[in-house]
CSV table of C-alpha atoms in Angstrom, one decimal:
chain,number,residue,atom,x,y,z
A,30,UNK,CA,39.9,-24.1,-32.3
A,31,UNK,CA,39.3,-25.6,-28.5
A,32,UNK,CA,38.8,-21.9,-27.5
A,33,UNK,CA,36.6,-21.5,-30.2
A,34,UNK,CA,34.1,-24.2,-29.2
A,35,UNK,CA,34.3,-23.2,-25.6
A,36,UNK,CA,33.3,-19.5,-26.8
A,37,UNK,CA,30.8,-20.8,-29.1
A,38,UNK,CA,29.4,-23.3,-26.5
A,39,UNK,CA,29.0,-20.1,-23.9
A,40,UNK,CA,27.4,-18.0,-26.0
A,41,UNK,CA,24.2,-20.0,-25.7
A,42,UNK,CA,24.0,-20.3,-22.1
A,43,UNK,CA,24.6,-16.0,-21.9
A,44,UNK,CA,21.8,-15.7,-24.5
A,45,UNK,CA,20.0,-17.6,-22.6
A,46,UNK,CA,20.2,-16.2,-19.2
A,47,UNK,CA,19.8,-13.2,-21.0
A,48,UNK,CA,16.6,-14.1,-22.0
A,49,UNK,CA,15.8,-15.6,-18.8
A,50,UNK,CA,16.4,-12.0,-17.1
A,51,UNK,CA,14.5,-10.6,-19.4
A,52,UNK,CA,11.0,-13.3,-18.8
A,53,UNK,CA,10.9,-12.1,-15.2
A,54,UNK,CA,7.5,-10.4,-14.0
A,55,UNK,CA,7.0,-6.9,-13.6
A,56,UNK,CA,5.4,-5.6,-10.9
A,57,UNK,CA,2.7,-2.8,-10.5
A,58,UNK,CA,1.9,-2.4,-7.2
A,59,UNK,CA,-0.7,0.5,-6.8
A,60,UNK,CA,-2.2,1.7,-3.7
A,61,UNK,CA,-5.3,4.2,-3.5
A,62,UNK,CA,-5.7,7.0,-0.8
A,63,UNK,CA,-8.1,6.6,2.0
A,64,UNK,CA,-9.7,4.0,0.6
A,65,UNK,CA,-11.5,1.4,2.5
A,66,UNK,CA,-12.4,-2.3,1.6
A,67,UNK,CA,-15.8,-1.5,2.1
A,68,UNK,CA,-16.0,1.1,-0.5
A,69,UNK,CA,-15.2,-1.4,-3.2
A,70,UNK,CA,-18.6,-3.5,-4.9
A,71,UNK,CA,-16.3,-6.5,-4.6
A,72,UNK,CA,-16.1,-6.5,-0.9
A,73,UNK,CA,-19.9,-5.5,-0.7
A,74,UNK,CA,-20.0,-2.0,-1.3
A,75,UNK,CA,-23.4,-0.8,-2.5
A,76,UNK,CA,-22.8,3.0,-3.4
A,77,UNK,CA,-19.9,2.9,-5.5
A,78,UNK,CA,-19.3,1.8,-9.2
A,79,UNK,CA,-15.9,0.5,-9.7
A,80,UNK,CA,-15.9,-1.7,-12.5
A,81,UNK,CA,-12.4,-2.2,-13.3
A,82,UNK,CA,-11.1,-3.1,-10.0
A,83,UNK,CA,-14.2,-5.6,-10.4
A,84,UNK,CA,-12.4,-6.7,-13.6
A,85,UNK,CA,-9.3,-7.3,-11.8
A,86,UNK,CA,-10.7,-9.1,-9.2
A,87,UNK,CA,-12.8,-11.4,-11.4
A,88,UNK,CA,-9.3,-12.2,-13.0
A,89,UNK,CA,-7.2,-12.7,-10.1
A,90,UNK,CA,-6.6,-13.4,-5.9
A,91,UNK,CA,-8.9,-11.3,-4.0
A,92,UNK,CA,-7.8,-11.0,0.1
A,93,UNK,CA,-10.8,-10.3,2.5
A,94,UNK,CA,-7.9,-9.5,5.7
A,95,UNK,CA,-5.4,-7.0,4.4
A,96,UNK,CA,-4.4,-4.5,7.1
A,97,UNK,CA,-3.0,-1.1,6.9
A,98,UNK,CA,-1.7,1.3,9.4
A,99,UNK,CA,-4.8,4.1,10.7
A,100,UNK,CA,-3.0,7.0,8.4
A,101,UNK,CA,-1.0,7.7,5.7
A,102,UNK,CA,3.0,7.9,6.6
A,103,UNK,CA,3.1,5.1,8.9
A,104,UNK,CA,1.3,2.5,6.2
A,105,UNK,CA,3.9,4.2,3.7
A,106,UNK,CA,6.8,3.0,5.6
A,107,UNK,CA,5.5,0.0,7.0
A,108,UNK,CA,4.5,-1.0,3.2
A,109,UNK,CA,8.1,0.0,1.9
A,110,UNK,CA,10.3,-0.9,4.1
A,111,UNK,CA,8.9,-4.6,5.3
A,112,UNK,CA,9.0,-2.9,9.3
A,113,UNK,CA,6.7,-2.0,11.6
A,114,UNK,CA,6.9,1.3,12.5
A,115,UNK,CA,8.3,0.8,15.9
A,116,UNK,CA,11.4,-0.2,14.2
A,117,UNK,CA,11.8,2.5,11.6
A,118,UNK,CA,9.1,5.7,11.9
A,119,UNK,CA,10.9,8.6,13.4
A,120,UNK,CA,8.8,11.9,12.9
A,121,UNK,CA,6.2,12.7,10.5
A,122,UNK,CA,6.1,12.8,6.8
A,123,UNK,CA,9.1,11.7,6.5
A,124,UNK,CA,11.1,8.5,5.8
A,125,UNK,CA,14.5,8.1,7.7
A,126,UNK,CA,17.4,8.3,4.6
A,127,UNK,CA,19.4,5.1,5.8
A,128,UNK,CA,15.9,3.0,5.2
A,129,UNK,CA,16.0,0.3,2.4
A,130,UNK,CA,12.9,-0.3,0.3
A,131,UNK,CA,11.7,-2.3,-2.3
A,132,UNK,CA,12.7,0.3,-5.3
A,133,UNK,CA,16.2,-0.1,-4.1
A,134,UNK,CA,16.2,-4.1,-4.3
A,135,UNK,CA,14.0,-4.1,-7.5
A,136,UNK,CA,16.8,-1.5,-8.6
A,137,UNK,CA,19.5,-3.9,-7.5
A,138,UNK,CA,18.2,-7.0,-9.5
A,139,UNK,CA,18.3,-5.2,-12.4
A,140,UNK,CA,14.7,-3.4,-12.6
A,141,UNK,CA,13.9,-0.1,-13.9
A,142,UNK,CA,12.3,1.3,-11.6
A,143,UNK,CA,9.9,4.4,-10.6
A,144,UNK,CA,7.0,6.4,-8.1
A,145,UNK,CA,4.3,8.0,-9.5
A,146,UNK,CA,1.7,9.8,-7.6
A,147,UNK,CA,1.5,10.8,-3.6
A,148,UNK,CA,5.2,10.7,-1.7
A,149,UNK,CA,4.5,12.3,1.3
A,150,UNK,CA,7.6,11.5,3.1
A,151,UNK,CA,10.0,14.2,2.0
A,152,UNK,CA,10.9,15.8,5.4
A,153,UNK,CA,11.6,19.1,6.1
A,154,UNK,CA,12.7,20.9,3.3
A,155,UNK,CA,12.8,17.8,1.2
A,156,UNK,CA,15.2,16.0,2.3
A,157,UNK,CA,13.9,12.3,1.5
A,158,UNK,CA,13.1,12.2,-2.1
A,159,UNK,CA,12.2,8.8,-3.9
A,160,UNK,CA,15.7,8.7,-6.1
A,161,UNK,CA,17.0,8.2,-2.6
A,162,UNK,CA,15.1,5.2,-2.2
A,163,UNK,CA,16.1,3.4,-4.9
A,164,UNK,CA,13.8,4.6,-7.8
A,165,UNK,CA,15.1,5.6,-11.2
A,166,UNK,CA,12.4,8.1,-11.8
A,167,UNK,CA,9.5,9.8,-9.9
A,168,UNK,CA,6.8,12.3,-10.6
A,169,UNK,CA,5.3,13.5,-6.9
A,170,UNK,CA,2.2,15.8,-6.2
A,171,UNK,CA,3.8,17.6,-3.2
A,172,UNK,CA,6.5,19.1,-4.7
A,173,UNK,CA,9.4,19.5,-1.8
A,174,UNK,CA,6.6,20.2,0.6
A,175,UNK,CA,4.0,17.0,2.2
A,176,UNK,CA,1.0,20.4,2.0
A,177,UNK,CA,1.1,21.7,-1.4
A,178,UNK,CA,-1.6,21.3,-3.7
A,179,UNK,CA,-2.2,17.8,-5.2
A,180,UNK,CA,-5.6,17.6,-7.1
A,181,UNK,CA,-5.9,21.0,-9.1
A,182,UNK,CA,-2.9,23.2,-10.2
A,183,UNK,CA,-0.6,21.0,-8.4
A,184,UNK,CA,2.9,21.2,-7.3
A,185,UNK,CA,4.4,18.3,-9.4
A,186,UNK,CA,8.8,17.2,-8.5
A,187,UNK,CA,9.5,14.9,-11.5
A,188,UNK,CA,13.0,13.3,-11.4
A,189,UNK,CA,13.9,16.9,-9.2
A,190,UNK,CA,12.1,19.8,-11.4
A,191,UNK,CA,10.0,21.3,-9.6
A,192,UNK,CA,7.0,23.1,-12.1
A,193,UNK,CA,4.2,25.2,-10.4
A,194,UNK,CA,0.8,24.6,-12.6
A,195,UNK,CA,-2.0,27.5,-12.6
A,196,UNK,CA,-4.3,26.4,-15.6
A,197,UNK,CA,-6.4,24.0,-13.9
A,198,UNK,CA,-4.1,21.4,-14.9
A,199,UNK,CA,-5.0,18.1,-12.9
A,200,UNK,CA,-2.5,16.4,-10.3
A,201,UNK,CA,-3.5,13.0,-10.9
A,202,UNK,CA,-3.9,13.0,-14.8
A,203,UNK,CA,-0.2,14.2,-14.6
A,204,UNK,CA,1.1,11.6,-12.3
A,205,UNK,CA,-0.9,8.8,-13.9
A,206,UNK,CA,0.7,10.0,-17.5
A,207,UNK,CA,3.9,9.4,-16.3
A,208,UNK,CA,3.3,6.2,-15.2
A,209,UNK,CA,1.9,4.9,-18.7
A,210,UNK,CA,5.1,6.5,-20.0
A,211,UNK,CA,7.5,4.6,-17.8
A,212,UNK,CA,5.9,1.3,-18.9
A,213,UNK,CA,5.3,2.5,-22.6
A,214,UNK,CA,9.2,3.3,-22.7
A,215,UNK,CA,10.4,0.3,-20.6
A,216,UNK,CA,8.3,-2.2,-22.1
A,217,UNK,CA,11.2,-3.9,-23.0
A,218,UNK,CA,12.9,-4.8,-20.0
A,219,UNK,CA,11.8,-5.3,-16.0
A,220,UNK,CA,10.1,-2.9,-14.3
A,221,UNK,CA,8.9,-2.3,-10.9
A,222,UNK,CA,5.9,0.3,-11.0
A,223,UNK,CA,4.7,1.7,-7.7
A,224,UNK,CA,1.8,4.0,-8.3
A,225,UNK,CA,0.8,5.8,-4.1
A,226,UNK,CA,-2.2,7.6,-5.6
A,227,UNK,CA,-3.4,10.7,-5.1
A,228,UNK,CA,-7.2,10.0,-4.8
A,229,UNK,CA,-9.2,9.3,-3.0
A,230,UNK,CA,-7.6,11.7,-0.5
A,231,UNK,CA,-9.6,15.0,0.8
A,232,UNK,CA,-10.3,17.8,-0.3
A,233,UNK,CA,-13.3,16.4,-1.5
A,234,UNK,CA,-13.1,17.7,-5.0
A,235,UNK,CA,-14.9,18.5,-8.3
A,236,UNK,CA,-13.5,16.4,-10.9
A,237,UNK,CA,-12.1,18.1,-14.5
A,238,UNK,CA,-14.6,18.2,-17.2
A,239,UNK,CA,-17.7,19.0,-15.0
A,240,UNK,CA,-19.3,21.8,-14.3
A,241,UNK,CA,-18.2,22.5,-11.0
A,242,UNK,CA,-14.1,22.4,-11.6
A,243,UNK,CA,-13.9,25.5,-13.6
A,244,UNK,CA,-14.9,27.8,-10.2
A,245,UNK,CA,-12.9,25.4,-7.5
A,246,UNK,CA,-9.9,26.4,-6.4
A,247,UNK,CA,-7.2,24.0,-5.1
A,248,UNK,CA,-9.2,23.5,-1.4
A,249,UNK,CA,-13.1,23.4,-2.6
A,250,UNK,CA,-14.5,20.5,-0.8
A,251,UNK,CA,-17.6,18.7,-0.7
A,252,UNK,CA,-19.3,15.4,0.0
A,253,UNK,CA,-21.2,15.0,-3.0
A,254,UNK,CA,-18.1,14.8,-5.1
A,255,UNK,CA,-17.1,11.6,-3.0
A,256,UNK,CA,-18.6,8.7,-4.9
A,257,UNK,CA,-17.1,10.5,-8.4
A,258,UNK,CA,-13.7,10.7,-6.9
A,259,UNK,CA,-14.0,6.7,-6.1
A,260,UNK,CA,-15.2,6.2,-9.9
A,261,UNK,CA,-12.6,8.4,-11.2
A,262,UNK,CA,-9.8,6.5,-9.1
A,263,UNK,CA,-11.2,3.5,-10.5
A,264,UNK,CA,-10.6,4.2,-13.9
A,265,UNK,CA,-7.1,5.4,-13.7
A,266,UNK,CA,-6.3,1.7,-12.4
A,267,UNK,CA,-8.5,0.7,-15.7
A,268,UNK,CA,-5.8,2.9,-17.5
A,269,UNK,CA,-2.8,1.5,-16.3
A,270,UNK,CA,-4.1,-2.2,-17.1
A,271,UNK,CA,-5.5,-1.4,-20.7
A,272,UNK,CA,-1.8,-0.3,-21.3
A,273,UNK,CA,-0.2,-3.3,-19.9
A,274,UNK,CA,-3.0,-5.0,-22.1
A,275,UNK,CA,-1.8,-3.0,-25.3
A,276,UNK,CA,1.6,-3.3,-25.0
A,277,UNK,CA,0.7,-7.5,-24.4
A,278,UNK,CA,2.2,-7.3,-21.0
A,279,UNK,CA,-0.4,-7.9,-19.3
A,280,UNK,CA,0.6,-11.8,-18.5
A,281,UNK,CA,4.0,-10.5,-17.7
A,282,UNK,CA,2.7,-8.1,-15.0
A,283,UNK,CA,1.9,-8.6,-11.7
A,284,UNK,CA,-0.5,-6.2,-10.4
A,285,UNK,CA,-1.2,-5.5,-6.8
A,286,UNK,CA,-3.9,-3.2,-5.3
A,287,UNK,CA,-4.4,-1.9,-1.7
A,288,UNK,CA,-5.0,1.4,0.1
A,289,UNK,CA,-3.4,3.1,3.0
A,290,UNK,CA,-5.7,3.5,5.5
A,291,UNK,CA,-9.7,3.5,6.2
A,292,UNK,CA,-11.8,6.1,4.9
A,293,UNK,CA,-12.6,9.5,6.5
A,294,UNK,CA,-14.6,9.3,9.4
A,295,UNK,CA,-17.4,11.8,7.9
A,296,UNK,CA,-18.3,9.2,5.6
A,297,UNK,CA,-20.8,6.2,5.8
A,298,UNK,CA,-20.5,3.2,3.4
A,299,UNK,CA,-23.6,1.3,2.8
A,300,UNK,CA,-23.3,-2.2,1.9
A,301,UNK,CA,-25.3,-4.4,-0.1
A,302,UNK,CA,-26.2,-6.7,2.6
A,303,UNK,CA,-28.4,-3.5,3.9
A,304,UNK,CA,-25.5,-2.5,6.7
A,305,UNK,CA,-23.4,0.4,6.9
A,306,UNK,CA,-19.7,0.6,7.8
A,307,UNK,CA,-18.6,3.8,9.0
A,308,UNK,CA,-15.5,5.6,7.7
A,309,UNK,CA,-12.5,5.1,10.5
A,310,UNK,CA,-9.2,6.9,9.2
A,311,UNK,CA,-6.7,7.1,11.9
A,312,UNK,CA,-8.6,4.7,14.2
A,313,UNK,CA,-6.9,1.3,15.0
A,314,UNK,CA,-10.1,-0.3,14.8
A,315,UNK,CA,-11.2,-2.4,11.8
A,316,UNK,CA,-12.8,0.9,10.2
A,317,UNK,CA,-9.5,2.4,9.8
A,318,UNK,CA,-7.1,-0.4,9.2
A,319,UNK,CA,-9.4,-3.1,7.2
A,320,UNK,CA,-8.2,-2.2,3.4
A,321,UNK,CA,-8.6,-4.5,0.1
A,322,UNK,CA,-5.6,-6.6,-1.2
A,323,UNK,CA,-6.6,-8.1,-5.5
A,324,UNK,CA,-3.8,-9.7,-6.9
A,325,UNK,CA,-3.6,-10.3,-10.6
A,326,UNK,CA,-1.8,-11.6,-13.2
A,327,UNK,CA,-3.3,-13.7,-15.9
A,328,UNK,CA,-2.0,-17.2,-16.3
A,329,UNK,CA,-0.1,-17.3,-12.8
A,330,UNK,CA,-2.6,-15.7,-10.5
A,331,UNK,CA,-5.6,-18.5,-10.1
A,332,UNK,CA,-9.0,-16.7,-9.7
A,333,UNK,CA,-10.3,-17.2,-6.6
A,334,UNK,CA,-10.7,-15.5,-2.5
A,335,UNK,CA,-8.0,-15.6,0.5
A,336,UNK,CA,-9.0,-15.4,4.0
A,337,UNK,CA,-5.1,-15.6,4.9
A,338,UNK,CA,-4.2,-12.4,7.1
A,339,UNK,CA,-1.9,-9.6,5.5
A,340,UNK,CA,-0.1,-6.7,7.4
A,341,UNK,CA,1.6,-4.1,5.2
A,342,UNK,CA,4.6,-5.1,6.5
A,343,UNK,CA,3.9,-8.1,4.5
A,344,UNK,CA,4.6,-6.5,1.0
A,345,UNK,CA,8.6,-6.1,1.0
A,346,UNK,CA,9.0,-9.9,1.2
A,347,UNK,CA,6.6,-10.8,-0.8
A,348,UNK,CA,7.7,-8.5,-3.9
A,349,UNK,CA,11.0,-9.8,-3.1
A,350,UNK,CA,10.1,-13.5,-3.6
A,351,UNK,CA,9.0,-12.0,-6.8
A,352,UNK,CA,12.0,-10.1,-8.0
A,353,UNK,CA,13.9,-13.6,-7.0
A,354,UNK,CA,15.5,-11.9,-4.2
A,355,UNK,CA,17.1,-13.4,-1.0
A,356,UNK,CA,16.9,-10.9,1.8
A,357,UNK,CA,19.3,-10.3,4.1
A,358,UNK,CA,19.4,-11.6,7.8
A,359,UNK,CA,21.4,-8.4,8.5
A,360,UNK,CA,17.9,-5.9,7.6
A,361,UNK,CA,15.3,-6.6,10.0
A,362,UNK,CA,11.8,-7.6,8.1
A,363,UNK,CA,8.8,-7.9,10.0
A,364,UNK,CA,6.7,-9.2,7.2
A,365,UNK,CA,6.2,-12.7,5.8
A,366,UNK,CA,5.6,-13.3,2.4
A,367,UNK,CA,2.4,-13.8,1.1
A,368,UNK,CA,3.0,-14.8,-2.7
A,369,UNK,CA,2.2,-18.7,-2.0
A,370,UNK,CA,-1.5,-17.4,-1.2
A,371,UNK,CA,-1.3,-15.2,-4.4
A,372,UNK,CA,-0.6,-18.2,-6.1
A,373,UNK,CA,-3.7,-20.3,-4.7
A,374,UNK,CA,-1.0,-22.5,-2.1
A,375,UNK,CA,-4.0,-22.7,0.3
A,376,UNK,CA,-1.6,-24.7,2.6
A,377,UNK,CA,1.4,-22.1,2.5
A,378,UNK,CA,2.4,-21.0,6.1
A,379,UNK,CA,0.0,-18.3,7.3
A,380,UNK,CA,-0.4,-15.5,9.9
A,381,UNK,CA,-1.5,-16.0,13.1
A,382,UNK,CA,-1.5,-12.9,14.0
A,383,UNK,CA,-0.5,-9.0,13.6
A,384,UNK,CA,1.4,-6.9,15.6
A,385,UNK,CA,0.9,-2.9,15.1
A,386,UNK,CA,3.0,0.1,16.6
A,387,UNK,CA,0.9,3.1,16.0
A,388,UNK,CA,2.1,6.8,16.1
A,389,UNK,CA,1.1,9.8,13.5
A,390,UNK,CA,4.1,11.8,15.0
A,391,UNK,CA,6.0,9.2,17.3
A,392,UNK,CA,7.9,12.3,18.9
A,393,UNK,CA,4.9,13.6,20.6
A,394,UNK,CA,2.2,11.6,20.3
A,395,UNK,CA,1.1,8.8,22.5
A,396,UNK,CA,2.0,5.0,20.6
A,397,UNK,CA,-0.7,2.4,20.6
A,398,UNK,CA,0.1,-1.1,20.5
A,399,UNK,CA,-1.7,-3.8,20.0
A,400,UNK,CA,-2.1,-7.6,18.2
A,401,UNK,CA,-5.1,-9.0,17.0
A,402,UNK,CA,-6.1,-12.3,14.3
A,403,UNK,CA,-9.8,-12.6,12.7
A,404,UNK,CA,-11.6,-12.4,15.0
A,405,UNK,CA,-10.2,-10.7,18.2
A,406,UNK,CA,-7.7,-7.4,19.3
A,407,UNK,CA,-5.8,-7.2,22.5
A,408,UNK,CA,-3.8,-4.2,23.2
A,409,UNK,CA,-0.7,-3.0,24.9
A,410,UNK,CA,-3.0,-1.4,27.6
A,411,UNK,CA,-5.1,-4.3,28.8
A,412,UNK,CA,-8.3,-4.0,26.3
A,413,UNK,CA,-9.9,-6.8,24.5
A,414,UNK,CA,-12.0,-6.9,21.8
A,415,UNK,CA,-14.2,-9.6,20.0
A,416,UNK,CA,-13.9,-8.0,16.7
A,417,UNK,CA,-17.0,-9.9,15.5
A,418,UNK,CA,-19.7,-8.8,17.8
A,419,UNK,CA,-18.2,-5.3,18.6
A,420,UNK,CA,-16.2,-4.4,14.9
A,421,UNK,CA,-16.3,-0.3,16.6
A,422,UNK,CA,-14.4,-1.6,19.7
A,423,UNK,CA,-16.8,-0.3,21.9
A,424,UNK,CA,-17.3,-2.4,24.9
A,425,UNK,CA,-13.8,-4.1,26.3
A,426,UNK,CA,-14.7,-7.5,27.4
A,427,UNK,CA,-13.5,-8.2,31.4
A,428,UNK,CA,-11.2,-10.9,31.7
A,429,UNK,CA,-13.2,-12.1,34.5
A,430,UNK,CA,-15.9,-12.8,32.2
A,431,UNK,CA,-14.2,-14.4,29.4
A,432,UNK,CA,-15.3,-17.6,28.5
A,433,UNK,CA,-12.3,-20.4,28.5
A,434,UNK,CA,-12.1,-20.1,24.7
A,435,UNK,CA,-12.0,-16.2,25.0
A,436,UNK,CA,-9.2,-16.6,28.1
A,437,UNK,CA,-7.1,-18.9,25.7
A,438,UNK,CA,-7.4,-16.7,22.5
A,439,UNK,CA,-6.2,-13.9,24.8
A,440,UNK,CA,-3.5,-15.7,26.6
A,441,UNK,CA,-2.0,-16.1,22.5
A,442,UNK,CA,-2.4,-12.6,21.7
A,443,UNK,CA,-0.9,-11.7,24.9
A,444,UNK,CA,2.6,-14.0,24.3
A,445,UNK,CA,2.4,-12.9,20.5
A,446,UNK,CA,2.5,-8.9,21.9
A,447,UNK,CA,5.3,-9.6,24.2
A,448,UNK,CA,7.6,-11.2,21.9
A,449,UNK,CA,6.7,-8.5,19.1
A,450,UNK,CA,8.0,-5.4,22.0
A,451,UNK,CA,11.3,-7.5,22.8
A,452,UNK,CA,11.8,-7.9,19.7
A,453,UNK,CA,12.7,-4.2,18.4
A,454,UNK,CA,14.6,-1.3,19.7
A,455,UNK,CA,13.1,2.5,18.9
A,456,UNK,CA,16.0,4.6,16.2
A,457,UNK,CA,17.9,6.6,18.4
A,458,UNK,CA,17.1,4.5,21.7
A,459,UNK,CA,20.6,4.0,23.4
């Protein structure tokens, strides 16, 4: 009978720690293609319409200092992995196998967990696929190849098929599907969602159901299609929230946007305040690595604007502090979490600054290093910047002219650079 009790008194706590388990947030984190802050109304934008990531930022934290790496694979890892690239980017378009990312920790606490959209770090000959990674399912646009056809008649891996599609069938409808199926068929349990889309990348094409898409073939590009492809990219995030909304998860859900890098350089945003801000994909500069950050999640989230700084290598903690996780001393992270400003904490521990290691393809080309807070940017090779009166980095200011405010600001960035260098050692360095 004493067993019996004990039993019967256990029962209750399993239940509830079942039920516990089964409160915890999910997480969508989605993050648009060559995509700049200042092609977004909500950051001042004038030329685009993009009312549902409006929506979300009306309804959540909206950062004004979120910085990516200049191009795609580097702000991939970086994002990921909780690293800067110094640590952990070996060779382009690919992602080192022994790398540990925040699908395999949402996978380890007990998350289903899945990739939709752009990978882009397969390798040669695919090597580095997402299940790899620590994602229970995936549906890709490049196939086993980073240069196959993503917007019309893609190449689409899903969970390791490979299909070849020649009816005009549309990458991102497909990838964006599968998403909306993942959550529809794991509504029931925690999930981690991580949506790398396709769009707004180039070519520059004509969307489906207009006149121009029937007579495109997978490379027709042109600039007029640009603001379309923003609205179009727009409402796929609508999508993905309106089911959270209809499966009433929508409280439950954490849901993170960002973008990789800057927009293409052949493009000019015009902003509401009557400027312009120029397109800077793979520049280091603010027009290539200045990217928006909105936060939301109904009921946790408060509504309001963060001027706290946020590196992509800030993401792995911080969806780590969400899962409930306790990361390892043994894995390097470079990244701090920023869930306390998330959560309106406007005294939570901040950046001062952040450090970047830059290299498309570190084997060959050149690295550029350099360490910069609001308002200034020093890098590896001497040059200083005042970020506010020269955003386009064009005019190095001479430390003989530096006022003593300007001397001290550099004197931090300079201590903050060398203690970022010393404190890494390249893959493969003996």
């Amino acid at each position: 009978m004493n067993k019996l009790l004990t039993v019967l008194g256990i029962l209750p706590a399993l239940i509830f720690a079942a039920a516990a388990a089964d409160d915890r947030p999910n997480i969508v984190l989605i993050m648009a293609d060559d995509l700049s802050h200042a092609n977004l109304p909500v950051y001042g934008a004038a030329n685009f319409d993009t009312p549902h990531l409006d929506q979300l930022a009306a309804q959540g934290m909206r950062f004004t200092h979120c910085y990516s790496l200049p191009l795609c694979t580097p702000s991939r890892i970086a994002i990921m992995t909780g690293q800067h690239n110094g640590r952990n980017h070996v060779d382009t378009s690919y992602l080192e196998k022994s790398q540990r990312t925040f699908g395999a920790v949402a996978k380890e606490a007990g998350y289903a967990t899945c990739l939709a959209g752009k990978w882009k770090l397969a390798g040669k000959g695919g090597v580095s696929l997402p299940d790899r990674f620590g994602f229970d399912e995936y549906c890709v646009t490049e196939g086993k190849r980073n240069d196959s056809p993503r917007y019309k008649n893609p190449d689409i891996l899903q969970n390791g098929k490979l299909t070849h599609h020649s009816q005009g069938e549309y990458g991102p409808d497909i990838t964006r599907d599968f998403a909306i199926d993942f959550i529809e068929r794991h509504r029931d349990q925690p999930f981690l969602l991580y949506l790398p889309m396709v769009l707004v990348h180039s070519p520059i094409a004509p969307l489906p159901n207009t006149a121009d898409y029937a007579a495109a073939d997978q490379y027709t590009e042109a600039k007029a299609n640009y603001p379309a492809m923003v609205s179009r990219m727009d409402d796929d995030v609508g999508r993905i929230v309106a089911k959270l909304e209809a499966l009433d998860l929508r409280k439950r859900t954490l849901v993170i946007f960002t973008s990789d890098n800057g927009t293409k350089k052949t493009f000019t945003m015009m902003m509401k305040d009557g400027s312009t801000y120029p397109g800077g994909k793979g520049l280091t500069s603010d027009t290539g690595v200045h990217v928006p950050l909105i936060v939301s999640q109904p009921g946790r989230v408060p509504v309001g604007v963060c001027d706290a700084l946020v590196d992509f290598t800030d993401f792995f903690p911080t969806i780590s502090e969400v899962l409930g996780v306790k990361l390892s001393p043994d894995v390097p992270c470079d990244g701090q979490s920023f869930f306390a400003h998330c959560l309106g904490k406007e005294s939570a521990p901040a950046r001062a600054w952040i450090y970047q290691w830059f290299a498309n393809n570190p084997r060959q080309d050149k690295v550029i290093e350099c360490v910069f807070n609001r308002g200034y940017r020093l890098y590896a090779d001497e040059r200083f910047y005042d970020l506010a009166a020269d955003r386009d980095e064009q005019h190095p200011l001479k430390l003989p002219e530096l006022t003593p405010p300007q001397r001290a600001v550099r004197e931090e960035l300079q201590a903050a650079l060398k203690t970022s260098q010393a404190g890494f050692t390249r893959p493969g360095a003996k």
